PDB file of C-alpha atoms in Angstrom:
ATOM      1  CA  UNK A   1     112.288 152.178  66.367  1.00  0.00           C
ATOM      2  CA  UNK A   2     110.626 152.067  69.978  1.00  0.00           C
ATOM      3  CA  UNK A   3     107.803 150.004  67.843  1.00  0.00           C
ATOM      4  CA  UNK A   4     110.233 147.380  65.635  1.00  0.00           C
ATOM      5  CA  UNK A   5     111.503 147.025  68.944  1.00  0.00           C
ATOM      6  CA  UNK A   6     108.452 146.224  70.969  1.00  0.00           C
ATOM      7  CA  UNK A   7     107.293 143.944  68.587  1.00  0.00           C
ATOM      8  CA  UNK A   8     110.486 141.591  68.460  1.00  0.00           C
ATOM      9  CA  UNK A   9     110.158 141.415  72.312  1.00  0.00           C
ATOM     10  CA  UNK A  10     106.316 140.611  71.818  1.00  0.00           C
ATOM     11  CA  UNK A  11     106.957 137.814  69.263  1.00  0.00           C
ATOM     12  CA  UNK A  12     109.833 136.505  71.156  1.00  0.00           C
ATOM     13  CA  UNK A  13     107.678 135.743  74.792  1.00  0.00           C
ATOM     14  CA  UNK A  14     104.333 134.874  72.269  1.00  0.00           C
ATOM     15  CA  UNK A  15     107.343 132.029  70.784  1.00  0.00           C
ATOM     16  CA  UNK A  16     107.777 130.804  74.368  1.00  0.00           C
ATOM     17  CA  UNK A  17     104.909 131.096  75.797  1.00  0.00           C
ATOM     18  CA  UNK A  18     102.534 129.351  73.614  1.00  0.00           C
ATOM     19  CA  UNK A  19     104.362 126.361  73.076  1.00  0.00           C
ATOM     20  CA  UNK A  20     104.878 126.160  77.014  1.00  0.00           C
ATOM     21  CA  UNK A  21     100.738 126.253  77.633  1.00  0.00           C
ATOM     22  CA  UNK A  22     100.347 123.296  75.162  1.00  0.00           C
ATOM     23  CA  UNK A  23     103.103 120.605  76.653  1.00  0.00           C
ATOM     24  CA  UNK A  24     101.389 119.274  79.034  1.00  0.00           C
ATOM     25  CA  UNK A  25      98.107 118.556  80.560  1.00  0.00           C
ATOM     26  CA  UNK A  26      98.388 120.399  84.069  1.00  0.00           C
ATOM     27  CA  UNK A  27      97.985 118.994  87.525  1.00  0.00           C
ATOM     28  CA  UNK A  28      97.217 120.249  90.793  1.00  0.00           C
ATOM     29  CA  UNK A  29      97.071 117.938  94.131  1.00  0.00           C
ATOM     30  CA  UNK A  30      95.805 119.227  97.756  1.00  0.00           C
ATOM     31  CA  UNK A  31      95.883 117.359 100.498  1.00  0.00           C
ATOM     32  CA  UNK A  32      94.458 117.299 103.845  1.00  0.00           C
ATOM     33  CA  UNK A  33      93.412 115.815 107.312  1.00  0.00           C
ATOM     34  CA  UNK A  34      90.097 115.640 108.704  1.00  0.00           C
ATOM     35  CA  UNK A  35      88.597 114.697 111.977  1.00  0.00           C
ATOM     36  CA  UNK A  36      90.329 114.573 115.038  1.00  0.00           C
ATOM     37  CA  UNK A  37      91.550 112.117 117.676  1.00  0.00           C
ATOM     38  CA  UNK A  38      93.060 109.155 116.736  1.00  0.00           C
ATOM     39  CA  UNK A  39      90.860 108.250 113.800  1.00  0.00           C
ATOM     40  CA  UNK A  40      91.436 110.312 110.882  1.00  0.00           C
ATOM     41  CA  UNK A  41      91.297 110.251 106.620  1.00  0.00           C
ATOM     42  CA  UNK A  42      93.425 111.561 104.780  1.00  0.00           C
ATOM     43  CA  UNK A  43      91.654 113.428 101.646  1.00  0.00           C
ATOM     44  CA  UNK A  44      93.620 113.584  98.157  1.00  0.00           C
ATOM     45  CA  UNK A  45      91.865 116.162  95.736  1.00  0.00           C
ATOM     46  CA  UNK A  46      93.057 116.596  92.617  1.00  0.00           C
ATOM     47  CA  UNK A  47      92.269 118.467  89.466  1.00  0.00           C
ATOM     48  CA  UNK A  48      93.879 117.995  85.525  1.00  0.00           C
ATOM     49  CA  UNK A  49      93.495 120.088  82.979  1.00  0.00           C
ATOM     50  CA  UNK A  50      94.230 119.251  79.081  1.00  0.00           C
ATOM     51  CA  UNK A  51      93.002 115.312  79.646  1.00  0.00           C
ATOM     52  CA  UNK A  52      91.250 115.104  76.204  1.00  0.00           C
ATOM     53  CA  UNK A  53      90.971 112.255  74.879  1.00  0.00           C
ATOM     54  CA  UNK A  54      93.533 110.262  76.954  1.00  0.00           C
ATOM     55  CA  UNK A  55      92.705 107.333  78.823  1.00  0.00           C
ATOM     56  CA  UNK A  56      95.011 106.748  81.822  1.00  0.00           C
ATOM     57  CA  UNK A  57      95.398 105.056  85.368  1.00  0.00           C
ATOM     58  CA  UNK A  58      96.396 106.963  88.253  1.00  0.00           C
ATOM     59  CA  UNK A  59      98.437 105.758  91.166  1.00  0.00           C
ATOM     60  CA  UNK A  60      98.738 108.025  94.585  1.00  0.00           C
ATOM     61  CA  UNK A  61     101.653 106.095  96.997  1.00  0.00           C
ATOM     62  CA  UNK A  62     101.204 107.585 100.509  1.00  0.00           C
ATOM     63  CA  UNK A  63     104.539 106.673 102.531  1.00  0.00           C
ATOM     64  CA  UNK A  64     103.177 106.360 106.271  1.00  0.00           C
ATOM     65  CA  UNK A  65     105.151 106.950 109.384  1.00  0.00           C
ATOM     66  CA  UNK A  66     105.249 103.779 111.964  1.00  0.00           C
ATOM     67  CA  UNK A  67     102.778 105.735 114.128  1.00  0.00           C
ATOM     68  CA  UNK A  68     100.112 105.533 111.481  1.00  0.00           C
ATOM     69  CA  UNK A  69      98.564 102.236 110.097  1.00  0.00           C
ATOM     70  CA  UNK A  70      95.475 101.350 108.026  1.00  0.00           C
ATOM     71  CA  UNK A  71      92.822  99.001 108.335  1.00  0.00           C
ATOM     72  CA  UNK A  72      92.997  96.573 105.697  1.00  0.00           C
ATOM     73  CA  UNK A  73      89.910  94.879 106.934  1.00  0.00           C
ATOM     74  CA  UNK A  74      88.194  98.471 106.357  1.00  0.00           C
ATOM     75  CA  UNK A  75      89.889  99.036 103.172  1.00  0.00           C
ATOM     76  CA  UNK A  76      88.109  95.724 101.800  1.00  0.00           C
ATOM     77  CA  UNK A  77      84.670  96.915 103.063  1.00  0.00           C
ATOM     78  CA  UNK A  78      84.964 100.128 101.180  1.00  0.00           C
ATOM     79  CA  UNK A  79      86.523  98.518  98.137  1.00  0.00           C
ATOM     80  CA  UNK A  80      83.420  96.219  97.958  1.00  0.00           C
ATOM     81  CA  UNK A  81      81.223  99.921  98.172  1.00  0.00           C
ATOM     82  CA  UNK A  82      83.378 101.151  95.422  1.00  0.00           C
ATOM     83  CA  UNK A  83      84.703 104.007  97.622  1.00  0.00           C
ATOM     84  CA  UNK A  84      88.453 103.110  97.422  1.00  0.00           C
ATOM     85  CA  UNK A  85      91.022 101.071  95.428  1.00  0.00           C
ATOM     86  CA  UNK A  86      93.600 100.603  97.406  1.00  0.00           C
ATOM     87  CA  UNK A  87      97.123  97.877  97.974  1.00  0.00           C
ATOM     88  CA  UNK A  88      98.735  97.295 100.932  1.00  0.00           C
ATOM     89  CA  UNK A  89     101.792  95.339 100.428  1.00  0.00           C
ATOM     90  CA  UNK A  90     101.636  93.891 103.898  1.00  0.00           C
ATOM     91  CA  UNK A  91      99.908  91.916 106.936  1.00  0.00           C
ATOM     92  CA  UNK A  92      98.811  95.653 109.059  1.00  0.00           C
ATOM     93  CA  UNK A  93      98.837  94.525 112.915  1.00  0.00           C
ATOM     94  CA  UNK A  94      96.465  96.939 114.376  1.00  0.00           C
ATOM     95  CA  UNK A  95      97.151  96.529 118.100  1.00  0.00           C
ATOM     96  CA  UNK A  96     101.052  97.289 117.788  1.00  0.00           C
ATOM     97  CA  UNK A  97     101.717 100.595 119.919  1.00  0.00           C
ATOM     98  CA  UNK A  98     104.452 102.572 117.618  1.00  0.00           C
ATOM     99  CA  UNK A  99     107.684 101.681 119.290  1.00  0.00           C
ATOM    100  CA  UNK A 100     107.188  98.293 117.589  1.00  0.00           C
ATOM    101  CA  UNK A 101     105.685  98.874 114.102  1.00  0.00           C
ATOM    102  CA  UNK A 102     107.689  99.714 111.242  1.00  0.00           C
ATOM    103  CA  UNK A 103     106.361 102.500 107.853  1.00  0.00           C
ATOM    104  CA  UNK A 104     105.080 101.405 105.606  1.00  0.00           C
ATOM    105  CA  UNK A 105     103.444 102.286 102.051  1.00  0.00           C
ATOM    106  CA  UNK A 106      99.827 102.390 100.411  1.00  0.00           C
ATOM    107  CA  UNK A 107      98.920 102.198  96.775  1.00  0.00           C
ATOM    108  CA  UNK A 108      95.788 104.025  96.011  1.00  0.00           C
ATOM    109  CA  UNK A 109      94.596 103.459  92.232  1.00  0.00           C
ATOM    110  CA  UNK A 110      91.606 105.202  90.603  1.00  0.00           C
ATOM    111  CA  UNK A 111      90.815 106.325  86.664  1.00  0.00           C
ATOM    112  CA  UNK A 112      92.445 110.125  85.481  1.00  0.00           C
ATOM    113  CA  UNK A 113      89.552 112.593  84.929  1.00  0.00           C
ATOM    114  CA  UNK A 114      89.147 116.011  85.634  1.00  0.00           C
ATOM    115  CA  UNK A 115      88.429 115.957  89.126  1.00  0.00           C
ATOM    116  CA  UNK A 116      89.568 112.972  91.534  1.00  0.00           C
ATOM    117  CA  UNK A 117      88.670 112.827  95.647  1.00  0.00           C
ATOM    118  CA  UNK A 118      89.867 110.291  97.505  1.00  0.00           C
ATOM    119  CA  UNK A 119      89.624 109.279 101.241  1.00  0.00           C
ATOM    120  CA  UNK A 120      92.326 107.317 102.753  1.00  0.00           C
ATOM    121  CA  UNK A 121      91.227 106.298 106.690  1.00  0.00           C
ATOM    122  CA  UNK A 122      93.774 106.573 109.185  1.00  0.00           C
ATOM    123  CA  UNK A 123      94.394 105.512 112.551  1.00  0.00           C
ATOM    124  CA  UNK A 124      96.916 106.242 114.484  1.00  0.00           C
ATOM    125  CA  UNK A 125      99.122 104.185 117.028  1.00  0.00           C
ATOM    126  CA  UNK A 126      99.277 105.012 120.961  1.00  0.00           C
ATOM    127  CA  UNK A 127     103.024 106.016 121.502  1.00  0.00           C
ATOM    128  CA  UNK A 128     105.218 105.263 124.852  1.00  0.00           C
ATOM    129  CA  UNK A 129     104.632 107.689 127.836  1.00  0.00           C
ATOM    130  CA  UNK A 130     107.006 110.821 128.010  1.00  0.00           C
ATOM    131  CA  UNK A 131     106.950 113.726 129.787  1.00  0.00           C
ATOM    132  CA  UNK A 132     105.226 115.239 126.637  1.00  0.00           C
ATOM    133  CA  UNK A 133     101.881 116.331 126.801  1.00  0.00           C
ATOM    134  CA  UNK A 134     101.745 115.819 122.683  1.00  0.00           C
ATOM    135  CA  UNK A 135     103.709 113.809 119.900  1.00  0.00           C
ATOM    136  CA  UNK A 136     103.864 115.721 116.204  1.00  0.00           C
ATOM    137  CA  UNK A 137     103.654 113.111 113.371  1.00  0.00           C
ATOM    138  CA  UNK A 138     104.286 114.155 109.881  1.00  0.00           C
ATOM    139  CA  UNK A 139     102.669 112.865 107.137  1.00  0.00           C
ATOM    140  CA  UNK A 140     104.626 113.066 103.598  1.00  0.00           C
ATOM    141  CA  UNK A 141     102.928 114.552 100.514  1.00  0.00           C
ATOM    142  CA  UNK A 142     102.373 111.575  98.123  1.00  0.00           C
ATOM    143  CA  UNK A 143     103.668 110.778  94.869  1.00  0.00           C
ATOM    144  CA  UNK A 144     101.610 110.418  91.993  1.00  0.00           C
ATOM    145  CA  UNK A 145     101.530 108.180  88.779  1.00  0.00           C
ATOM    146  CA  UNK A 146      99.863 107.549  85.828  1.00  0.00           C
ATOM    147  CA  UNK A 147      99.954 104.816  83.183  1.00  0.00           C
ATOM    148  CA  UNK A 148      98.406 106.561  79.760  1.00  0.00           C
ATOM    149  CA  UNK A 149      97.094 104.044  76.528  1.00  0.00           C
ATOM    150  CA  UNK A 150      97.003 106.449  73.839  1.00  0.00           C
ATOM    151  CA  UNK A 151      99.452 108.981  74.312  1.00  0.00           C
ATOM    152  CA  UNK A 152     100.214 109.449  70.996  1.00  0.00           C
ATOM    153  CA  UNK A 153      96.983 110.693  69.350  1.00  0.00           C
ATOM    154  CA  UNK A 154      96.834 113.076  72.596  1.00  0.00           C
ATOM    155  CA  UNK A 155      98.185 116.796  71.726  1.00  0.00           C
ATOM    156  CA  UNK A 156      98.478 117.868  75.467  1.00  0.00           C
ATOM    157  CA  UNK A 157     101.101 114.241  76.877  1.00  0.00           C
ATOM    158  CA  UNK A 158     101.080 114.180  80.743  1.00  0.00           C
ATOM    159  CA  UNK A 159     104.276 116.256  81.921  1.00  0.00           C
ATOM    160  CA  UNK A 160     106.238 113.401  83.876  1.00  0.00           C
ATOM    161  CA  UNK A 161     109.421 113.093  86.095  1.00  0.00           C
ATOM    162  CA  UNK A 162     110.463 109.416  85.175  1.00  0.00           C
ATOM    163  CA  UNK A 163     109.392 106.032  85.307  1.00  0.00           C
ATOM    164  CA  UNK A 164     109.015 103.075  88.249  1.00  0.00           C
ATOM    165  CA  UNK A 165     108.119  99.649  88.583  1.00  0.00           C
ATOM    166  CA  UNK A 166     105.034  99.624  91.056  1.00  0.00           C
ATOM    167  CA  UNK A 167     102.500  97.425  91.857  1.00  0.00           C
ATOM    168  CA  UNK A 168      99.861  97.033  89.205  1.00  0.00           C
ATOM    169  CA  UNK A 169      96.220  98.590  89.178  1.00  0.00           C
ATOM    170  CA  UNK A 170      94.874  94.244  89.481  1.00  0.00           C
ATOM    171  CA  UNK A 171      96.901  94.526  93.336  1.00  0.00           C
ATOM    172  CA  UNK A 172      93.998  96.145  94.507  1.00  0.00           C
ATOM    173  CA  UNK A 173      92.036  92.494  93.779  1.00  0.00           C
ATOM    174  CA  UNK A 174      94.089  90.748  96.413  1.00  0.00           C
ATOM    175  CA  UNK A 175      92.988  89.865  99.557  1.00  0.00           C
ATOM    176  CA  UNK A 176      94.386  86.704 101.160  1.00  0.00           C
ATOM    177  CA  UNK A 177      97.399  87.735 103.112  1.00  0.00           C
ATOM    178  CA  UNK A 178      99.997  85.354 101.935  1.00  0.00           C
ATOM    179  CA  UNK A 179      99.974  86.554  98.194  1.00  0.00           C
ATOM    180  CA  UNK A 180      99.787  90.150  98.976  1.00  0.00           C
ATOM    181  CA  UNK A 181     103.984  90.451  98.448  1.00  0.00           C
ATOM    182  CA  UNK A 182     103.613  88.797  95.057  1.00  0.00           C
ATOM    183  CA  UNK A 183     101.769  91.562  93.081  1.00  0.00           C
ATOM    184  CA  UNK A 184     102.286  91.991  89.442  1.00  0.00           C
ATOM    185  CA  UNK A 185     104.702  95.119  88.568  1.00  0.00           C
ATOM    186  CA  UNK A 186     104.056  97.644  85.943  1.00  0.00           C
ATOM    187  CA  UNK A 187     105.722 100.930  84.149  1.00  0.00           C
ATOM    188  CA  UNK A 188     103.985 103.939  85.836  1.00  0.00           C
ATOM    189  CA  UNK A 189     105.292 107.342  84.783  1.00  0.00           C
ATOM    190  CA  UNK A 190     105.816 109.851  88.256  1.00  0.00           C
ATOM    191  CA  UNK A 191     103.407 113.007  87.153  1.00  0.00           C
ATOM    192  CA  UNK A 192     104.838 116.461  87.733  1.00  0.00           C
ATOM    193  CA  UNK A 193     102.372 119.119  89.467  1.00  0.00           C
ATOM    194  CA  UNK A 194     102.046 122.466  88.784  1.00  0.00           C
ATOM    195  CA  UNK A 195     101.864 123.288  92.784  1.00  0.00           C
ATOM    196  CA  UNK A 196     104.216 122.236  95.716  1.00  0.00           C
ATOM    197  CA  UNK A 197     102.338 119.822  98.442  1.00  0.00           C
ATOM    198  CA  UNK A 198     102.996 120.684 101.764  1.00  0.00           C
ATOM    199  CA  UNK A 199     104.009 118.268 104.653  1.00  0.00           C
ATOM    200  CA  UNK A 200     100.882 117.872 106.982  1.00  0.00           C
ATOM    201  CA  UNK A 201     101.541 117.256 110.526  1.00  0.00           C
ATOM    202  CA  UNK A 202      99.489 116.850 113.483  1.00  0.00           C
ATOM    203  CA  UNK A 203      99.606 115.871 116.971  1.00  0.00           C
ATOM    204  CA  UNK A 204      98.181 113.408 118.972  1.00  0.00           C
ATOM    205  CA  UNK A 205      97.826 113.307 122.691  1.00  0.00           C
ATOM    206  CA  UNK A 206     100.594 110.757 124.737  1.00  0.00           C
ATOM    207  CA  UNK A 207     100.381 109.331 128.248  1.00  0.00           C
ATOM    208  CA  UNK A 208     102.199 111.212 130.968  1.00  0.00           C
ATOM    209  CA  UNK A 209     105.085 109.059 132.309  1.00  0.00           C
ATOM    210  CA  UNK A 210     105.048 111.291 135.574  1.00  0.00           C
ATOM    211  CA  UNK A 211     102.245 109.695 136.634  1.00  0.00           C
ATOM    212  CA  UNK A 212     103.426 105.832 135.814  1.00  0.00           C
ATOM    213  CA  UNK A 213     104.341 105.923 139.810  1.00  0.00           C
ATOM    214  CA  UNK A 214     100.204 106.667 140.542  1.00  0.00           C
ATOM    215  CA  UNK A 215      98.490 105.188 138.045  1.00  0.00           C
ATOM    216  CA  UNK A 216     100.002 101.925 138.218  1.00  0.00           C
ATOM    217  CA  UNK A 217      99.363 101.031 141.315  1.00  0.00           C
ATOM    218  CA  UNK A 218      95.874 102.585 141.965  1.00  0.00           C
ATOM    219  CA  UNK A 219      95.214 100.272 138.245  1.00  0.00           C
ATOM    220  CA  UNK A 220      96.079  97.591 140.616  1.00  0.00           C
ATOM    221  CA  UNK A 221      94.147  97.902 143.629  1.00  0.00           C
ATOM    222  CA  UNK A 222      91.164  98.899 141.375  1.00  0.00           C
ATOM    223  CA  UNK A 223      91.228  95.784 139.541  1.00  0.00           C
ATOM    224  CA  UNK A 224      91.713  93.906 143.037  1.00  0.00           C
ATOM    225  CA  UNK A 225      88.418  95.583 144.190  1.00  0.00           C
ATOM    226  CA  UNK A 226      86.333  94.629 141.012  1.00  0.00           C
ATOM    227  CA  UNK A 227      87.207  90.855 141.154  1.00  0.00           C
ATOM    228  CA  UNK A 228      86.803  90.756 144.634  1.00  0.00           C
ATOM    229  CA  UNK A 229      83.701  92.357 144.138  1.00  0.00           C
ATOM    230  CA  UNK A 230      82.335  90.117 141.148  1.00  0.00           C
ATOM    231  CA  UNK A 231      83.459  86.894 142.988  1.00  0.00           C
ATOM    232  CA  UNK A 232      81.449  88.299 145.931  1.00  0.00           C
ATOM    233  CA  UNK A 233      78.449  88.483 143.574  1.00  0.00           C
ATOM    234  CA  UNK A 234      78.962  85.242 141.860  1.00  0.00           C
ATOM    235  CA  UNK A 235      78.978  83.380 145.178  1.00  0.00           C
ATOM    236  CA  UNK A 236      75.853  85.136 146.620  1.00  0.00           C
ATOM    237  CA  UNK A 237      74.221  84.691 143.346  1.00  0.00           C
ATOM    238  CA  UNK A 238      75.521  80.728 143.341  1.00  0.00           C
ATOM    239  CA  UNK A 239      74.278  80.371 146.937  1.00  0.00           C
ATOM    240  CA  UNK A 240      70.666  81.510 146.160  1.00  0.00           C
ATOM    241  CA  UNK A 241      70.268  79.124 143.350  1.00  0.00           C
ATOM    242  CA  UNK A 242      71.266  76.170 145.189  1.00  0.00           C
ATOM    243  CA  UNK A 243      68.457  76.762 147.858  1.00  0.00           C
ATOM    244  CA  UNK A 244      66.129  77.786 145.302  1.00  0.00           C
ATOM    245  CA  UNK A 245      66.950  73.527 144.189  1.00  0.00           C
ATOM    246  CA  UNK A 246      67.278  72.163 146.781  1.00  0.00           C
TER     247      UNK A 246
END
């Protein structure tokens, strides 16, 4: 009896579990920050399983807070050393200090295989003095897509969460600022991971607003001192030269 029994519960998790191993192909994403100081990347590593013979597009959107913003002028230098494809939908103004920039998102496209790294370079924005020593920013864990061509001759489909209109894999192509809202749309299918991405955050150093009442004036009477100086030099300088003409 103890046997019959054993053996129904055996068949009956073998009858689950072997049709859950072959749904899907699997998916695992890890993310992390290297460097330090204000200049950062961002490193995406992810690994699939079950890919066989499919042939599919992946799309990683990083939301980024207001205190973060990219380079575009980098991104095109590495995109020309085949070290990124990326889209940003929007004119990035560097010199903005966070209290004036807005989030934003980046579209980072590269080919499903195996094994995918990719470095995102980050900078981050100087914040308004407080009495803080340190400001935390949090960075979101990224969504992921993927846009597969011949699903149905595949026996392991990607595992996905629903569908979204997002800018095409050809965005990553445009460069002149005024066309950069205007990229083509496509169906991308949200892929589901098999682990949970944790928020990163990390904290960057903020000016002390206790010493605004110091350093603002001493700023001052330094710069007073250097042009004094330099006009000093420029006339003594100006002065020799004339008598070295005349």
């Amino acid at each position: 009896m103890y046997s019959i029994i054993h053996s129904a519960v055996l068949s009956a998790v073998l009858f689950v579990a072997i049709p859950h191993s072959s749904v899907a192909l699997s998916a695992f994403l890890s993310v992390a920050i290297h460097n330090s100081g204000f200049h950062r990347d961002i490193n995406y590593s992810l690994r699939f399983g079950g890919i066989g013979r499919m042939s599919c597009d992946m799309l990683i959107v990083q939301y980024l807070p207001s205190s973060i913003y990219v380079n575009t002028d980098q991104l095109i230098d590495l995109k020309r050393f085949n070290k990124i494809s990326s889209y940003v939908p929007l004119y990035v103004d560097v010199e903005k200090p966070t209290g004036k920039s807005e989030p934003f998102t980046v579209y980072l496209y590269e080919t499903l295989r195996r094994e995918v790294n990719i470095t995102l370079p980050i900078h981050f924005r100087y914040h308004d003095p407080s009495e803080r020593k340190f400001e935390r920013i949090q960075v979101e864990s990224p969504t992921v897509y993927v846009q597969c061509r011949n699903v149905q001759s595949s026996k392991h489909p990607p595992r996905t969460l629903g569908t979204a209109r997002l800018p095409c894999a050809s965005s990553s192509d445009i460069e002149d600022y005024d066309k950069l809202a205007h990229a083509a749309l496509c169906e991308w299918e949200e892929l589901e991971f098999n682990n949970l991405p944790t928020v990163i955050s990390v904290l960057i150093p903020i000016g002390n607003s206790r010493s605004y009442r110091f350093v603002l004036p001493a700023t001052i009477v330094v710069s007073w001192i250097g042009s004094m100086y330099l006009i000093y030099v420029i006339l003594k300088v100006g002065r020799k030269v004339n008598k070295k003409l005349l």
